[in-house]
Amino acid sequence: MANASAGRTAKTTWHELSAVTDAKRRLWLLSRNRTGWAVCGREWDAVAVEPMAAGLEALAAMRAGTRRGCQVLADHLSDRLNVAVPADSAGTFEDIPGVRVLSGGHQLLTPSTPQDGTIAADWVSHPHGDAPPALVAADRFAAHLRKPASPAQAKAPVS
C-alpha cells in the first residue's frame, strides 16, 4: 500500500485506513518525511479528537465516505485524529470531551504528499490532487462525537 488511498475498495473503513500497518511503517522509513504547516481557520478548521478511536467511530457512524477526499490526519504518537470541517465551526464542538478545534492562529502538521507521511502526520484520507479538501459536516460530526461511546471506544486507552 503506497499511500492511504492505494488499494481502497468500496468497503474500506476509517479504522482500516488509520491502522498502523507494516506497509505504513515501511513507507515512513522510506519517505523523506517531508511535512509542512497548514494554516487553520481560513478555508477550514481542524477538529482534533482524542482518543483517535472516538473520531473514527464518529466518521463511521455518520457514514462519511472514505473516498471523498476529506482531509483527515492521524497523529499516532498522540492518539489524535484531525478532521477538516468548515471554517468558523468552533462553537459546534463546545463542551465535547476530548475535542479541540484548531482555527485562526493555529497550524496543523501535514505531509507534503500522500507518500510523505510520518507517525505524527499520517494521511488517513487526503484531498485529491490540487482540489480543496472535502470538508466533513461540522454539525453531523459534532452530533456523533456527543453520542455515548461504543464498546470499542470504552476499551480505548486514555492518554
GROMACS .gro file of C-alpha atoms in nm:
model
  159
    1MET     CA    1   0.000   0.000   0.000
    2ALA     CA    2   0.183   0.308  -0.123
    3ASN     CA    3  -0.050   0.560   0.038
    4ALA     CA    4  -0.374   0.592   0.226
    5SER     CA    5  -0.583   0.564  -0.089
    6ALA     CA    6  -0.397   0.280  -0.258
    7GLY     CA    7  -0.585  -0.046  -0.270
    8ARG     CA    8  -0.909   0.104  -0.138
    9THR     CA    9  -1.229  -0.075  -0.203
   10ALA     CA   10  -1.580   0.049  -0.150
   11LYS     CA   11  -1.579  -0.137   0.182
   12THR     CA   12  -1.261   0.016   0.328
   13THR     CA   13  -1.335   0.159   0.671
   14TRP     CA   14  -1.192   0.459   0.856
   15HIS     CA   15  -1.041   0.219   1.111
   16GLU     CA   16  -0.861   0.024   0.837
   17LEU     CA   17  -0.727   0.343   0.680
   18SER     CA   18  -0.590   0.468   1.011
   19ALA     CA   19  -0.431   0.138   1.117
   20VAL     CA   20  -0.055   0.134   1.159
   21THR     CA   21   0.043  -0.149   0.929
   22ASP     CA   22   0.377  -0.295   0.828
   23ALA     CA   23   0.327  -0.130   0.488
   24LYS     CA   24   0.285   0.211   0.653
   25ARG     CA   25   0.589   0.157   0.871
   26ARG     CA   26   0.796   0.074   0.560
   27LEU     CA   27   0.660   0.383   0.385
   28TRP     CA   28   0.754   0.602   0.681
   29LEU     CA   29   1.106   0.456   0.681
   30LEU     CA   30   1.146   0.511   0.305
   31SER     CA   31   0.981   0.853   0.285
   32ARG     CA   32   1.172   1.174   0.303
   33ASN     CA   33   0.949   1.275   0.595
   34ARG     CA   34   0.857   1.598   0.421
   35THR     CA   35   0.593   1.776   0.623
   36GLY     CA   36   0.474   2.132   0.644
   37TRP     CA   37   0.242   2.351   0.845
   38ALA     CA   38  -0.108   2.411   0.708
   39VAL     CA   39  -0.281   2.725   0.833
   40CYS     CA   40  -0.614   2.657   1.001
   41GLY     CA   41  -0.910   2.892   1.008
   42ARG     CA   42  -0.902   3.019   0.651
   43GLU     CA   43  -1.073   2.760   0.434
   44TRP     CA   44  -1.120   2.503   0.709
   45ASP     CA   45  -1.079   2.437   1.079
   46ALA     CA   46  -0.929   2.116   1.214
   47VAL     CA   47  -1.113   1.924   1.483
   48ALA     CA   48  -0.861   1.737   1.699
   49VAL     CA   49  -1.021   1.434   1.865
   50GLU     CA   50  -0.863   1.224   2.141
   51PRO     CA   51  -0.861   0.934   2.156
   52MET     CA   52  -0.840   0.873   1.784
   53ALA     CA   53  -1.094   0.590   1.809
   54ALA     CA   54  -1.366   0.840   1.909
   55GLY     CA   55  -1.315   1.039   1.587
   56LEU     CA   56  -1.302   0.724   1.374
   57GLU     CA   57  -1.624   0.595   1.535
   58ALA     CA   58  -1.796   0.929   1.467
   59LEU     CA   59  -1.688   0.930   1.100
   60ALA     CA   60  -1.806   0.572   1.060
   61ALA     CA   61  -2.137   0.637   1.237
   62MET     CA   62  -2.215   0.935   1.016
   63ARG     CA   63  -2.127   0.723   0.712
   64ALA     CA   64  -1.875   0.976   0.585
   65GLY     CA   65  -1.730   0.831   0.267
   66THR     CA   66  -1.365   0.729   0.282
   67ARG     CA   67  -1.313   0.814  -0.088
   68ARG     CA   68  -1.445   1.174  -0.091
   69GLY     CA   69  -1.107   1.341  -0.044
   70CYS     CA   70  -1.168   1.465   0.308
   71GLN     CA   71  -0.866   1.594   0.496
   72VAL     CA   72  -0.827   1.351   0.785
   73LEU     CA   73  -0.491   1.311   0.957
   74ALA     CA   74  -0.376   1.073   1.229
   75ASP     CA   75  -0.116   1.160   1.488
   76HIS     CA   76  -0.030   0.812   1.614
   77LEU     CA   77   0.211   0.948   1.876
   78SER     CA   78  -0.065   1.146   2.047
   79ASP     CA   79  -0.354   0.912   1.958
   80ARG     CA   80  -0.525   1.211   1.794
   81LEU     CA   81  -0.738   1.236   1.480
   82ASN     CA   82  -0.754   1.571   1.300
   83VAL     CA   83  -1.058   1.624   1.076
   84ALA     CA   84  -1.115   1.924   0.845
   85VAL     CA   85  -1.451   2.096   0.887
   86PRO     CA   86  -1.576   2.430   0.750
   87ALA     CA   87  -1.403   2.736   0.897
   88ASP     CA   88  -1.574   2.911   1.189
   89SER     CA   89  -1.717   2.585   1.325
   90ALA     CA   90  -1.561   2.604   1.671
   91GLY     CA   91  -1.890   2.673   1.851
   92THR     CA   92  -2.034   2.349   1.717
   93PHE     CA   93  -1.784   2.147   1.923
   94GLU     CA   94  -1.813   2.327   2.258
   95ASP     CA   95  -1.824   2.104   2.565
   96ILE     CA   96  -1.736   1.780   2.385
   97PRO     CA   97  -1.476   1.597   2.595
   98GLY     CA   98  -1.152   1.515   2.414
   99VAL     CA   99  -1.220   1.764   2.133
  100ARG     CA  100  -1.026   2.078   2.047
  101VAL     CA  101  -1.082   2.300   1.742
  102LEU     CA  102  -0.779   2.442   1.562
  103SER     CA  103  -0.893   2.762   1.393
  104GLY     CA  104  -0.740   3.102   1.323
  105GLY     CA  105  -0.395   3.131   1.478
  106HIS     CA  106  -0.335   2.755   1.468
  107GLN     CA  107  -0.141   2.538   1.226
  108LEU     CA  108  -0.160   2.165   1.158
  109LEU     CA  109   0.136   1.945   1.066
  110THR     CA  110   0.060   1.777   0.732
  111PRO     CA  111   0.259   1.553   0.498
  112SER     CA  112   0.371   1.731   0.179
  113THR     CA  113   0.239   1.443  -0.031
  114PRO     CA  114   0.044   1.125   0.050
  115GLN     CA  115   0.375   0.935   0.032
  116ASP     CA  116   0.549   1.160   0.286
  117GLY     CA  117   0.356   1.062   0.596
  118THR     CA  118   0.511   1.019   0.937
  119ILE     CA  119   0.394   0.863   1.260
  120ALA     CA  120   0.290   1.214   1.376
  121ALA     CA  121   0.130   1.325   1.047
  122ASP     CA  122  -0.030   1.034   0.862
  123TRP     CA  123  -0.294   1.088   0.595
  124VAL     CA  124  -0.597   0.874   0.670
  125SER     CA  125  -0.777   1.050   0.384
  126HIS     CA  126  -0.637   1.332   0.176
  127PRO     CA  127  -0.761   1.582  -0.082
  128HIS     CA  128  -0.745   1.464  -0.443
  129GLY     CA  129  -0.476   1.641  -0.648
  130ASP     CA  130  -0.490   2.018  -0.621
  131ALA     CA  131  -0.858   2.018  -0.526
  132PRO     CA  132  -0.950   2.172  -0.192
  133PRO     CA  133  -1.035   1.914   0.073
  134ALA     CA  134  -1.388   1.785   0.101
  135LEU     CA  135  -1.498   1.905   0.443
  136VAL     CA  136  -1.680   1.695   0.699
  137ALA     CA  137  -2.012   1.847   0.805
  138ALA     CA  138  -1.938   2.005   1.144
  139ASP     CA  139  -2.288   1.969   1.290
  140ARG     CA  140  -2.315   1.600   1.198
  141PHE     CA  141  -1.961   1.524   1.318
  142ALA     CA  142  -2.025   1.701   1.650
  143ALA     CA  143  -2.355   1.516   1.697
  144HIS     CA  144  -2.182   1.181   1.653
  145LEU     CA  145  -1.897   1.281   1.885
  146ARG     CA  146  -2.158   1.359   2.153
  147LYS     CA  147  -2.317   1.012   2.136
  148PRO     CA  148  -2.223   0.762   2.407
  149ALA     CA  149  -1.905   0.567   2.345
  150SER     CA  150  -1.926   0.234   2.170
  151PRO     CA  151  -1.775  -0.073   2.342
  152ALA     CA  152  -1.461  -0.026   2.126
  153GLN     CA  153  -1.420   0.333   2.246
  154ALA     CA  154  -1.473   0.233   2.607
  155LYS     CA  155  -1.178  -0.009   2.580
  156ALA     CA  156  -0.950   0.254   2.418
  157PRO     CA  157  -0.663   0.364   2.641
  158VAL     CA  158  -0.684   0.713   2.786
  159SER     CA  159  -0.373   0.927   2.747
   0.00000   0.00000   0.00000
